[in-house]
mmCIF file of C-alpha atoms and ligand atoms in Angstrom:
data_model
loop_
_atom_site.group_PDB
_atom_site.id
_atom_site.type_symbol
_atom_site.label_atom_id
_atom_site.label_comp_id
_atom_site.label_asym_id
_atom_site.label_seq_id
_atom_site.Cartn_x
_atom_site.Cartn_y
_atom_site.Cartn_z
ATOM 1 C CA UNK A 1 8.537 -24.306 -9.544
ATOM 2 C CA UNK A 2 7.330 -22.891 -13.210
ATOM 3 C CA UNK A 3 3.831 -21.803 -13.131
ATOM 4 C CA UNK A 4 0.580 -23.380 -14.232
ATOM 5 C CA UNK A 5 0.072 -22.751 -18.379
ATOM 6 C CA UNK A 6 -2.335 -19.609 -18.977
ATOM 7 C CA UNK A 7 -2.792 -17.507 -22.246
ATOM 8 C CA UNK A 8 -1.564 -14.130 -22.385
ATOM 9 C CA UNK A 9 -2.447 -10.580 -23.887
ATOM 10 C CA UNK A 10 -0.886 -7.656 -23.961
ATOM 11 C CA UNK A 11 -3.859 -5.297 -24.882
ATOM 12 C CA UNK A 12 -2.895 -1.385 -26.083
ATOM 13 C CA UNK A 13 -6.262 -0.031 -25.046
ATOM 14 C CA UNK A 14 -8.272 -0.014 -22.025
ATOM 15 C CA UNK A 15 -11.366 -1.208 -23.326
ATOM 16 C CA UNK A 16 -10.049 -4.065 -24.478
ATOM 17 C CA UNK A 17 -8.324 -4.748 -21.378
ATOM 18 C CA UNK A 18 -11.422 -4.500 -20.192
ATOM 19 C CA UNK A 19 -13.088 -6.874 -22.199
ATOM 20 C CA UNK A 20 -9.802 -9.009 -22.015
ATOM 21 C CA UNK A 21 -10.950 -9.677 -18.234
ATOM 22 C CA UNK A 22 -14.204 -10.501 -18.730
ATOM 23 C CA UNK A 23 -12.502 -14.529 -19.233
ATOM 24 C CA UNK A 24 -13.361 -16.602 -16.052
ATOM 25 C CA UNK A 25 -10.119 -16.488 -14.061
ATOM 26 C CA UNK A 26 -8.326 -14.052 -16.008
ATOM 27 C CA UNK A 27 -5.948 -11.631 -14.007
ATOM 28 C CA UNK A 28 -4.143 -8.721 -14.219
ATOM 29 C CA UNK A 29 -0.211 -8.369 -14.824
ATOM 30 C CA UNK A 30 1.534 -4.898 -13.343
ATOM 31 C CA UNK A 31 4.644 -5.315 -12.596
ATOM 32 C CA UNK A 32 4.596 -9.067 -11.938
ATOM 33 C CA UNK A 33 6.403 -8.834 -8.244
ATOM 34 C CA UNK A 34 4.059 -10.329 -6.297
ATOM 35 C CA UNK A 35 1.672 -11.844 -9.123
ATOM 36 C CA UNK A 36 4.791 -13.987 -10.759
ATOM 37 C CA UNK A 37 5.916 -15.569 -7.586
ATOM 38 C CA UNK A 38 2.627 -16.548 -6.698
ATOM 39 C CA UNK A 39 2.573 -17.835 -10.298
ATOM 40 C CA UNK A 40 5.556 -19.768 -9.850
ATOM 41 C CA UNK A 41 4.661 -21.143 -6.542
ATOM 42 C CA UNK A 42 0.980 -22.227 -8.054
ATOM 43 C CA UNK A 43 -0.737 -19.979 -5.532
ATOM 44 C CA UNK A 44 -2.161 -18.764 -8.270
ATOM 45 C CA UNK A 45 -3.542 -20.213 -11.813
ATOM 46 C CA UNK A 46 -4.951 -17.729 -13.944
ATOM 47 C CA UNK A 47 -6.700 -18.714 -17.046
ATOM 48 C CA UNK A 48 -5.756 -15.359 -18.389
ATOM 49 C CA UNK A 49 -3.032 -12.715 -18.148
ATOM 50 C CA UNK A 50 -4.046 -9.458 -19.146
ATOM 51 C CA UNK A 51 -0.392 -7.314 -19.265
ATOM 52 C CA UNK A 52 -1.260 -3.674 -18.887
ATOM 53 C CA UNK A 53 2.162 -2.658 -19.498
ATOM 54 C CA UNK A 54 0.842 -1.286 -23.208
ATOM 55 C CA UNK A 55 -1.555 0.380 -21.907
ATOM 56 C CA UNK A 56 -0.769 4.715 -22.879
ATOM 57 C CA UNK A 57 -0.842 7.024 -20.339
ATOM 58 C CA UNK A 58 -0.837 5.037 -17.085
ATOM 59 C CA UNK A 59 2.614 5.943 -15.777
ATOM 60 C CA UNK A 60 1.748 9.413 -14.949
ATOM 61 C CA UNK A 61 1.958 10.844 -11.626
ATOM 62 C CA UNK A 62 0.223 14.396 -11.088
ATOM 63 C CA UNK A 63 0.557 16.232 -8.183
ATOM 64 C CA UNK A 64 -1.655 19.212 -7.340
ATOM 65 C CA UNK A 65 -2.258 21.025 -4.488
ATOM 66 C CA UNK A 66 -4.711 18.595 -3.538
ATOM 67 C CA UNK A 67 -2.361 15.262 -3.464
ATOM 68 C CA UNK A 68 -0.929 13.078 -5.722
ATOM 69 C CA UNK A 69 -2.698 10.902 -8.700
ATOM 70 C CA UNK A 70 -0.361 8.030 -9.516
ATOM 71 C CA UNK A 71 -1.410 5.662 -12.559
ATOM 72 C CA UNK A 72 -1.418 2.451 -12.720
ATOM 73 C CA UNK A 73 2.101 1.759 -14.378
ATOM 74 C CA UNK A 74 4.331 4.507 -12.472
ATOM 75 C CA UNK A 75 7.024 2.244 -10.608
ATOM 76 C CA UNK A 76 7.499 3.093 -6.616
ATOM 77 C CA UNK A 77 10.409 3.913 -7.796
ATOM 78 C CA UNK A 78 9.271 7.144 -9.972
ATOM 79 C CA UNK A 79 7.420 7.335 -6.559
ATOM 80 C CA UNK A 80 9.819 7.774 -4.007
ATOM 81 C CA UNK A 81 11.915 9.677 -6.258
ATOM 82 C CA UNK A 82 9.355 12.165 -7.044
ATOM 83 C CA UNK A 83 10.713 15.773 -5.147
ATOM 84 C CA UNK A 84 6.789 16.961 -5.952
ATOM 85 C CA UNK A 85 5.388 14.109 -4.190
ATOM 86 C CA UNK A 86 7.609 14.240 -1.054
ATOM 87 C CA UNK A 87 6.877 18.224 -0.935
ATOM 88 C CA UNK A 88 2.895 17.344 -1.211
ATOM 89 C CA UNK A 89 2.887 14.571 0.721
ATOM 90 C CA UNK A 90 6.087 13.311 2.280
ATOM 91 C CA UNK A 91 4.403 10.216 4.137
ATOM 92 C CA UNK A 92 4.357 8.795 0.571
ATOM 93 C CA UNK A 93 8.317 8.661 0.304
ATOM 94 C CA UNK A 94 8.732 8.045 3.760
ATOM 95 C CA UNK A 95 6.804 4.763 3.344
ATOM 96 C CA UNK A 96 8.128 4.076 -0.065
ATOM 97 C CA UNK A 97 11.679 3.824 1.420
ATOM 98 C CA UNK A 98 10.816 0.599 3.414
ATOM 99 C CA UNK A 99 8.692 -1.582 0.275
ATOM 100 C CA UNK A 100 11.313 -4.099 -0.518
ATOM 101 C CA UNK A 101 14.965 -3.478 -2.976
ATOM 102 C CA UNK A 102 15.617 -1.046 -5.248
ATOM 103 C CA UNK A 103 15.195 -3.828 -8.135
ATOM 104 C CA UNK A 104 11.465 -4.601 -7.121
ATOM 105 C CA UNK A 105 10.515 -0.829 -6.595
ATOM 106 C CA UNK A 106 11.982 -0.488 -9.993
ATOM 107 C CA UNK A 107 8.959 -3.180 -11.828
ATOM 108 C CA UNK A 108 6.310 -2.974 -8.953
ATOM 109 C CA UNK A 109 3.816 -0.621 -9.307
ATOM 110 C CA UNK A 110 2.380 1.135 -6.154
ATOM 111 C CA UNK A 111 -1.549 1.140 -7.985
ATOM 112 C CA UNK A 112 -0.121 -2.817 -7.641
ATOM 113 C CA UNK A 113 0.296 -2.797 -4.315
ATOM 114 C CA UNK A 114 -3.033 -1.653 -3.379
ATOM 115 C CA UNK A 115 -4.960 -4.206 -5.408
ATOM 116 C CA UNK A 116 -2.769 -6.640 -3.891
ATOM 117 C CA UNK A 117 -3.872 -5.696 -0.333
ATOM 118 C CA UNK A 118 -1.285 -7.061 1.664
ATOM 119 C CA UNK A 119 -1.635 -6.012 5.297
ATOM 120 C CA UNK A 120 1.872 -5.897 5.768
ATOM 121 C CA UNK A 121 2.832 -3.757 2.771
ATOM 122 C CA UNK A 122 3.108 -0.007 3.787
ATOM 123 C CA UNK A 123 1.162 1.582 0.621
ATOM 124 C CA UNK A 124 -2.107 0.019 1.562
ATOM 125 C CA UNK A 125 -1.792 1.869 5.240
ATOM 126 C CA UNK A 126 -0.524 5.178 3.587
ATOM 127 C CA UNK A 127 -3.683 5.252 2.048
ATOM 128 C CA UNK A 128 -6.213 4.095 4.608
ATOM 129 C CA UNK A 129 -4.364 7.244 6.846
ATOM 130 C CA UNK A 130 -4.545 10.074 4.692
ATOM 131 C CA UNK A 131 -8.257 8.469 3.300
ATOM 132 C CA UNK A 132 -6.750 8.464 -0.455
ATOM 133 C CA UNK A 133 -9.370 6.528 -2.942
ATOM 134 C CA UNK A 134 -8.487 4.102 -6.152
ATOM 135 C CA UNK A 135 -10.141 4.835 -9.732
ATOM 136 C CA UNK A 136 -11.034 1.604 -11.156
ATOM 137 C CA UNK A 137 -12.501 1.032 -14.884
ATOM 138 C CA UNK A 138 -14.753 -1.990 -15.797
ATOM 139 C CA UNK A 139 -17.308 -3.498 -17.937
ATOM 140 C CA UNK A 140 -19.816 -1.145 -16.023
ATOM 141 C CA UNK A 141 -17.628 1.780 -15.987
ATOM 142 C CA UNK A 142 -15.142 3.697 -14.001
ATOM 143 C CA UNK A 143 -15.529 3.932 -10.189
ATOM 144 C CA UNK A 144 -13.770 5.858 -7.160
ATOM 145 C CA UNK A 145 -13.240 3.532 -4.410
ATOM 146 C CA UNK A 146 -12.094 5.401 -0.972
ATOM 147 C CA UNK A 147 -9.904 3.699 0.731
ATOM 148 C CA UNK A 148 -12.238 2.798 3.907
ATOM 149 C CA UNK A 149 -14.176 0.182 1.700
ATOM 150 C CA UNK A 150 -11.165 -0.909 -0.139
ATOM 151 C CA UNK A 151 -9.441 -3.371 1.790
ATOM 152 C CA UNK A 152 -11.731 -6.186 2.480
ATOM 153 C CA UNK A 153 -9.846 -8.815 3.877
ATOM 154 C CA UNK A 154 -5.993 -10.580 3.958
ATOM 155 C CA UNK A 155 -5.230 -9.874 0.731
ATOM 156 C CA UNK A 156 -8.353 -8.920 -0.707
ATOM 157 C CA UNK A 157 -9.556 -5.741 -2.143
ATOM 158 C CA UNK A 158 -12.554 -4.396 -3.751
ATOM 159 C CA UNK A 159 -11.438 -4.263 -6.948
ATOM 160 C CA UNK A 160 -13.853 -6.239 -9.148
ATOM 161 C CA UNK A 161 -12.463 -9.096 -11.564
ATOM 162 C CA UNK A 162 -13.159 -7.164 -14.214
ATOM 163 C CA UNK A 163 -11.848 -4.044 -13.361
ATOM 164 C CA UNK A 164 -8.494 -2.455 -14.394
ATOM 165 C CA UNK A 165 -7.172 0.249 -11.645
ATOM 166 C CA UNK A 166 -6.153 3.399 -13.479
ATOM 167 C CA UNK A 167 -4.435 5.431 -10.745
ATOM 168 C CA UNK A 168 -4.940 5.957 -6.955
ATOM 169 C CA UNK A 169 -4.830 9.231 -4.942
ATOM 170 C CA UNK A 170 -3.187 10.389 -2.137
ATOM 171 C CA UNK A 171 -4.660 13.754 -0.835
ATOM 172 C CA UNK A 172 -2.117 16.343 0.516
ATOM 173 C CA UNK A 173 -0.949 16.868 4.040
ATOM 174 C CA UNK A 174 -2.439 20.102 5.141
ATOM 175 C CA UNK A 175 -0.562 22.913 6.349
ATOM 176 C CA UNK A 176 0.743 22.913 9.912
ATOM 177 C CA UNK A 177 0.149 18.731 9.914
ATOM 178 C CA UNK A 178 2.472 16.207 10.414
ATOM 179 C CA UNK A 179 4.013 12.668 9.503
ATOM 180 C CA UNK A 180 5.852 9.557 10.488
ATOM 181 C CA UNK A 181 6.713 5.972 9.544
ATOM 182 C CA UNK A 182 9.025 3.585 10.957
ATOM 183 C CA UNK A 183 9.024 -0.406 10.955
ATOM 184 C CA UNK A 184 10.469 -2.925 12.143
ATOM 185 C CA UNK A 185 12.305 -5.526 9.962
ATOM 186 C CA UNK A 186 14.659 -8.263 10.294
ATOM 187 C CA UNK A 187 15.970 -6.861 7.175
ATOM 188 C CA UNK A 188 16.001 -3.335 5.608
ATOM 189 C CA UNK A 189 13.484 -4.330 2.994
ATOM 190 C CA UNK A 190 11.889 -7.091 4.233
ATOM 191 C CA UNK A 191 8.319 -7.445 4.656
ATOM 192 C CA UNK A 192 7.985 -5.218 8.512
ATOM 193 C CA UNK A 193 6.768 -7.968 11.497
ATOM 194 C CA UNK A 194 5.182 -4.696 12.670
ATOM 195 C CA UNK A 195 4.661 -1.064 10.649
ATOM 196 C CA UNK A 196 3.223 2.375 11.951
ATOM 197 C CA UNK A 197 2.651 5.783 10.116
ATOM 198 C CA UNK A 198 1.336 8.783 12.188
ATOM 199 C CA UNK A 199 -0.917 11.776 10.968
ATOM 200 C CA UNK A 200 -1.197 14.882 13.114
ATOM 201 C CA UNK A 201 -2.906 17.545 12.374
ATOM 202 C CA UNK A 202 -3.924 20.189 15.212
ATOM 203 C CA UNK A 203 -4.832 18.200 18.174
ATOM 204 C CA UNK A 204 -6.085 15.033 16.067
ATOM 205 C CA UNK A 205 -4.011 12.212 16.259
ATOM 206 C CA UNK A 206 -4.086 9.071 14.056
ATOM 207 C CA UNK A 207 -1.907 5.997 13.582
ATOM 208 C CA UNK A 208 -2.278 3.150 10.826
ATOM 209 C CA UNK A 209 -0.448 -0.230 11.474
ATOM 210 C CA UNK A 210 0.804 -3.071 9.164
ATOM 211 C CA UNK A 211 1.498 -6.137 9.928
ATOM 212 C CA UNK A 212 -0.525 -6.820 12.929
ATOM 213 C CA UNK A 213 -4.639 -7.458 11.374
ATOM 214 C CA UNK A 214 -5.870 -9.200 7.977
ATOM 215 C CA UNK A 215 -6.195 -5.341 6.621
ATOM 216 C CA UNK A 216 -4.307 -1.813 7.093
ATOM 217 C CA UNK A 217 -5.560 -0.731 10.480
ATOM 218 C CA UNK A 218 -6.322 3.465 11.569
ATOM 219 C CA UNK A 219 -6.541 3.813 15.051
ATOM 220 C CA UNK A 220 -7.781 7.635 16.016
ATOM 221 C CA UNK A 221 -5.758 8.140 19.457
ATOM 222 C CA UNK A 222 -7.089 11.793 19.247
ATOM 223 C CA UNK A 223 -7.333 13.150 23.002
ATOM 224 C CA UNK A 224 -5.242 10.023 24.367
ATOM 225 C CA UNK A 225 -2.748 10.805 27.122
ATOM 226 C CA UNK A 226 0.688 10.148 25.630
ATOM 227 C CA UNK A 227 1.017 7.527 28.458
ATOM 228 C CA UNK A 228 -1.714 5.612 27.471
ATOM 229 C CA UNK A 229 -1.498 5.495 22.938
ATOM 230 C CA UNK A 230 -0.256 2.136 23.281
ATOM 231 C CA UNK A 231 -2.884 0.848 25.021
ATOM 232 C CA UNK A 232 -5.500 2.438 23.609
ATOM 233 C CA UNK A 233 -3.918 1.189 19.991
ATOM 234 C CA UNK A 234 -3.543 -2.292 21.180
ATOM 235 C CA UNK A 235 -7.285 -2.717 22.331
ATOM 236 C CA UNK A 236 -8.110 -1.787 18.671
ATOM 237 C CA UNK A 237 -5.388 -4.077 17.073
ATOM 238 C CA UNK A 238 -5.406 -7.882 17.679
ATOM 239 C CA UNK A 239 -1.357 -8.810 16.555
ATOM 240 C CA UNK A 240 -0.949 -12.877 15.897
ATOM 241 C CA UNK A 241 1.771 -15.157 15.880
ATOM 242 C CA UNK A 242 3.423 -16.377 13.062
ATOM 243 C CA UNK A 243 6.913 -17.999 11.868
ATOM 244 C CA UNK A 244 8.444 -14.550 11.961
ATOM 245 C CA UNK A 245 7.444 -13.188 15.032
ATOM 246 C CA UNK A 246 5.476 -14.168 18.468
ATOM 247 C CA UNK A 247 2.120 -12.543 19.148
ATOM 248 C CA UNK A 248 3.627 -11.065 22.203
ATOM 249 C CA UNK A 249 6.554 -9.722 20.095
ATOM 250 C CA UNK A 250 4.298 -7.497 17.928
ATOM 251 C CA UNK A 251 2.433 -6.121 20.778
ATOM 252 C CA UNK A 252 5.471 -4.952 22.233
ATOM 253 C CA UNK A 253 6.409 -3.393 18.691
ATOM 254 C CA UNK A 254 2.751 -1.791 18.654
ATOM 255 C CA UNK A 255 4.226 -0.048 21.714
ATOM 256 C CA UNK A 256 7.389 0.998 20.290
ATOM 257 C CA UNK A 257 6.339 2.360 17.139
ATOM 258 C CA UNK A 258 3.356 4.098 18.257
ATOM 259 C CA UNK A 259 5.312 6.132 20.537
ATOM 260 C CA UNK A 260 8.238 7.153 17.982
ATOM 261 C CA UNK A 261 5.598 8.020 14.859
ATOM 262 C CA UNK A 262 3.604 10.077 17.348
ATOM 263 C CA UNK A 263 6.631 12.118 18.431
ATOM 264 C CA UNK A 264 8.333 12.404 15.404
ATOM 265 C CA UNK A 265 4.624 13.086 13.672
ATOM 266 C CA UNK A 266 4.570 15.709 16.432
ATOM 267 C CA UNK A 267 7.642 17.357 15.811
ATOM 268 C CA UNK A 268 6.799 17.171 11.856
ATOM 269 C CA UNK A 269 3.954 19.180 12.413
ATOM 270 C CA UNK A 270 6.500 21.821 14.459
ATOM 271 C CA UNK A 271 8.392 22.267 11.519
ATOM 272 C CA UNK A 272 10.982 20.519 13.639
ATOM 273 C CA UNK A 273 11.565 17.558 10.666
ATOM 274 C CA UNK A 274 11.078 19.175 7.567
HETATM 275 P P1 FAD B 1 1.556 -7.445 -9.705
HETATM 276 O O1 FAD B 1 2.473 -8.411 -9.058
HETATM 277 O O2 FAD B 1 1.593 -7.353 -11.192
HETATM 278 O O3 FAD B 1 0.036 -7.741 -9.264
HETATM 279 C C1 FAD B 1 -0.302 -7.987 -7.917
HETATM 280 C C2 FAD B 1 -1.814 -8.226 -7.819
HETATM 281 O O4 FAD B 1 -2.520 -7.003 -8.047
HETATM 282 C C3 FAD B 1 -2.353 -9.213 -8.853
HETATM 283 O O5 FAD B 1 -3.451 -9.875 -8.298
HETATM 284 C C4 FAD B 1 -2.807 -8.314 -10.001
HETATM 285 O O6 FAD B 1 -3.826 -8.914 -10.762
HETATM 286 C C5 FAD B 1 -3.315 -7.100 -9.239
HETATM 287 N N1 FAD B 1 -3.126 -5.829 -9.951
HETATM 288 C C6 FAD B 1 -1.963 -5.149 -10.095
HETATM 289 N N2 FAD B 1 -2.167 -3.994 -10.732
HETATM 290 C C7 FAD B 1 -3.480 -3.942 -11.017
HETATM 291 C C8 FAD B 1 -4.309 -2.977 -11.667
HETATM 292 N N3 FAD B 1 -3.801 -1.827 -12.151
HETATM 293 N N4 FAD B 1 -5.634 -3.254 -11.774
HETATM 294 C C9 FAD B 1 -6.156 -4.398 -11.277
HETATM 295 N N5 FAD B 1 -5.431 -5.343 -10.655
HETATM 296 C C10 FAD B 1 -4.100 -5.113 -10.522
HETATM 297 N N6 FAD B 1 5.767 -4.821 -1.089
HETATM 298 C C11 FAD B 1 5.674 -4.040 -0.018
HETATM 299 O O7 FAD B 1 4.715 -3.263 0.080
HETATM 300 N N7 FAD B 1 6.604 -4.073 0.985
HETATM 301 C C12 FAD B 1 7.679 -4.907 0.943
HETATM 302 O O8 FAD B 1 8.511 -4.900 1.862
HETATM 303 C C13 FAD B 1 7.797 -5.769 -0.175
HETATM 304 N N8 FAD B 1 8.811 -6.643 -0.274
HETATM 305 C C14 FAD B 1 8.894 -7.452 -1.362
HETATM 306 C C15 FAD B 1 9.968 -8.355 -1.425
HETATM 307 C C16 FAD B 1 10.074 -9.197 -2.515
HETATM 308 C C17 FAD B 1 11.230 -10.171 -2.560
HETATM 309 C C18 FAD B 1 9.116 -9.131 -3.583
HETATM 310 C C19 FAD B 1 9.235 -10.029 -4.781
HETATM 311 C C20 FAD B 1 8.062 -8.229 -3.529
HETATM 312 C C21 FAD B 1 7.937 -7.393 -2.424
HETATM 313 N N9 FAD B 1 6.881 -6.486 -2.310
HETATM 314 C C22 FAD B 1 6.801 -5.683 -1.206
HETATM 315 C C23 FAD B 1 5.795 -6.427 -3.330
HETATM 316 C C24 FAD B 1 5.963 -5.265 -4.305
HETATM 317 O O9 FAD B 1 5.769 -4.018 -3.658
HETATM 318 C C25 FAD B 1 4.950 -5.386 -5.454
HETATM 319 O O10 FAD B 1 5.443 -4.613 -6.482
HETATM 320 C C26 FAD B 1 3.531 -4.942 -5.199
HETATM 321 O O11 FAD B 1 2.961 -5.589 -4.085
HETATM 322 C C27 FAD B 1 2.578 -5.296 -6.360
HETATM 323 O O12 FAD B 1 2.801 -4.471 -7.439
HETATM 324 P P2 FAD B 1 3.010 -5.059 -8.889
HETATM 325 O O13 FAD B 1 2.890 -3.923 -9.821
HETATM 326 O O14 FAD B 1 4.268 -5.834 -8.909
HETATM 327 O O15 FAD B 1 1.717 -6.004 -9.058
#
């Protein structure tokens, strides 16, 4: 299918990016791999496409000792590439090495894929984890959004409709912590039927799931026997049935995958996987 006609501009400063999205209906273009098939399949009809791609100075990423600042235009690509990120924060990478094929990390943007919300991307739940936060500028300004009001709903974020995201952050793991992320795909690159990532650090224990609630889900399991994470994850999560995989299917990945990200988060922290 082609899309639905819209205008397009290809602004070269913020402001008038900006002011470029201040049209009824207008929308932002990244890197176009979700927001052109959606085009295509007229799940979307913009009035407007705003292309930030000539936008200076938005393809930085910056990494402190605090975390990682990615802009808005750095590829997951430059991402999971990035020796400095994976040595700050190596959950980043980890993740990054499950979103799609090469040729999509290579044009999508991971700012991009926390707009886009998807609960079954794995960016969204790397950041909900490690409580990373999105700068976003707009007609009234710029704005840090943390990443426990950011995800709203399936596929909906707090970003305003007039706001441009400028760069997210992902804070560092601590000393002595540890990490872990597996899925499970039909196919390496796929979209996961069920995701988990694990955070240790000293005796706390948390877990963040795609795939299996309208929004990235953190479950604390801190003080959980290792016998009972599972359970304790599944009465917080509320997996459903779809065309790819039964309800009953996901719990039993819940399961799984809570009990390998835990270990291997564990043995992360021991110095045992790094
Ligand atoms: P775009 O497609 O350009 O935009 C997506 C949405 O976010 C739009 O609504 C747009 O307006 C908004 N937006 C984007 N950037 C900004 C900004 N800076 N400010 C305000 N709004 C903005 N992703 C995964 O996580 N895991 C996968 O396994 C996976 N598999 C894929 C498989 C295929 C075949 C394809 C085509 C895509 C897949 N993706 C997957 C999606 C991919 O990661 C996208 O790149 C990402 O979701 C969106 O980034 P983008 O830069 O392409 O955004």
């Amino acid at each position: 299918m082609k899309p639905a006609p819209f205008d397009y501009v290809r602004p070269d400063r913020l402001a008038d990016a900006v002011a470029a999205l201040a049209t009824p209906e207008s929308k932002v273009l990244a890197g176009g791999q979700s927001l052109i098939p959606l085009l295509s399949m007229r799940l979307a009809a913009p009035s407007v496409l705003v292309d930030i791609n000539g936008l200076p100075g938005l393809d930085a990423i910056t990494v402190t000792g605090d975390g990682v600042r990615v802009g808005a235009l750095a590829r997951h690509t430059a991402m999971l590439e990035s020796a400095e990120v994976a040595r700050v924060q190596p959950l980043v990478p980890m993740a990054l090495a499950h979103v799609a094929h090469a040729t999509i990390r290579n044009r999508g943007t991971t700012v991009g894929s926390l707009v886009h919300a998807d609960a079954a991307a794995e960016m969204p739940v790397v950041l909900a984890l490690l409580g990373g936060s999105l700068d976003v500028e707009g007609s009234s300004g710029r704005r840090t959004i943390g990443a426990a009001e950011l995800f709203t709903g399936p596929m909906e974020s707090a970003v305003g409709p007039d706001e441009v995201a400028v760069s997210a952050f992902f804070p560092a793991l601590r000393p002595g912590a540890g990490v872990a992320f597996d899925e499970i795909a039909r196919r390496h690159g796929d979209y996961a039927l069920v995701g988990a990532a694990a955070l240790v650090e000293g005796e706390r224990v948390r877990v963040g799931y795609l795939s299996v609630s309208d929004v990235p889900t953190v479950v604390d399991l801190t003080g959980v026997a290792p016998d009972d994470r599972a359970d304790a994850a599944l009465e917080r999560l509320d997996p459903a049935g779809d065309i790819h995989a039964t309800a009953a299917y996901r719990r039993t990945l819940v399961r799984v995958l809570t009990d390998r990200v835990v270990t291997a988060a564990i043995d992360d922290a021991r110095g045992a996987g790094r």
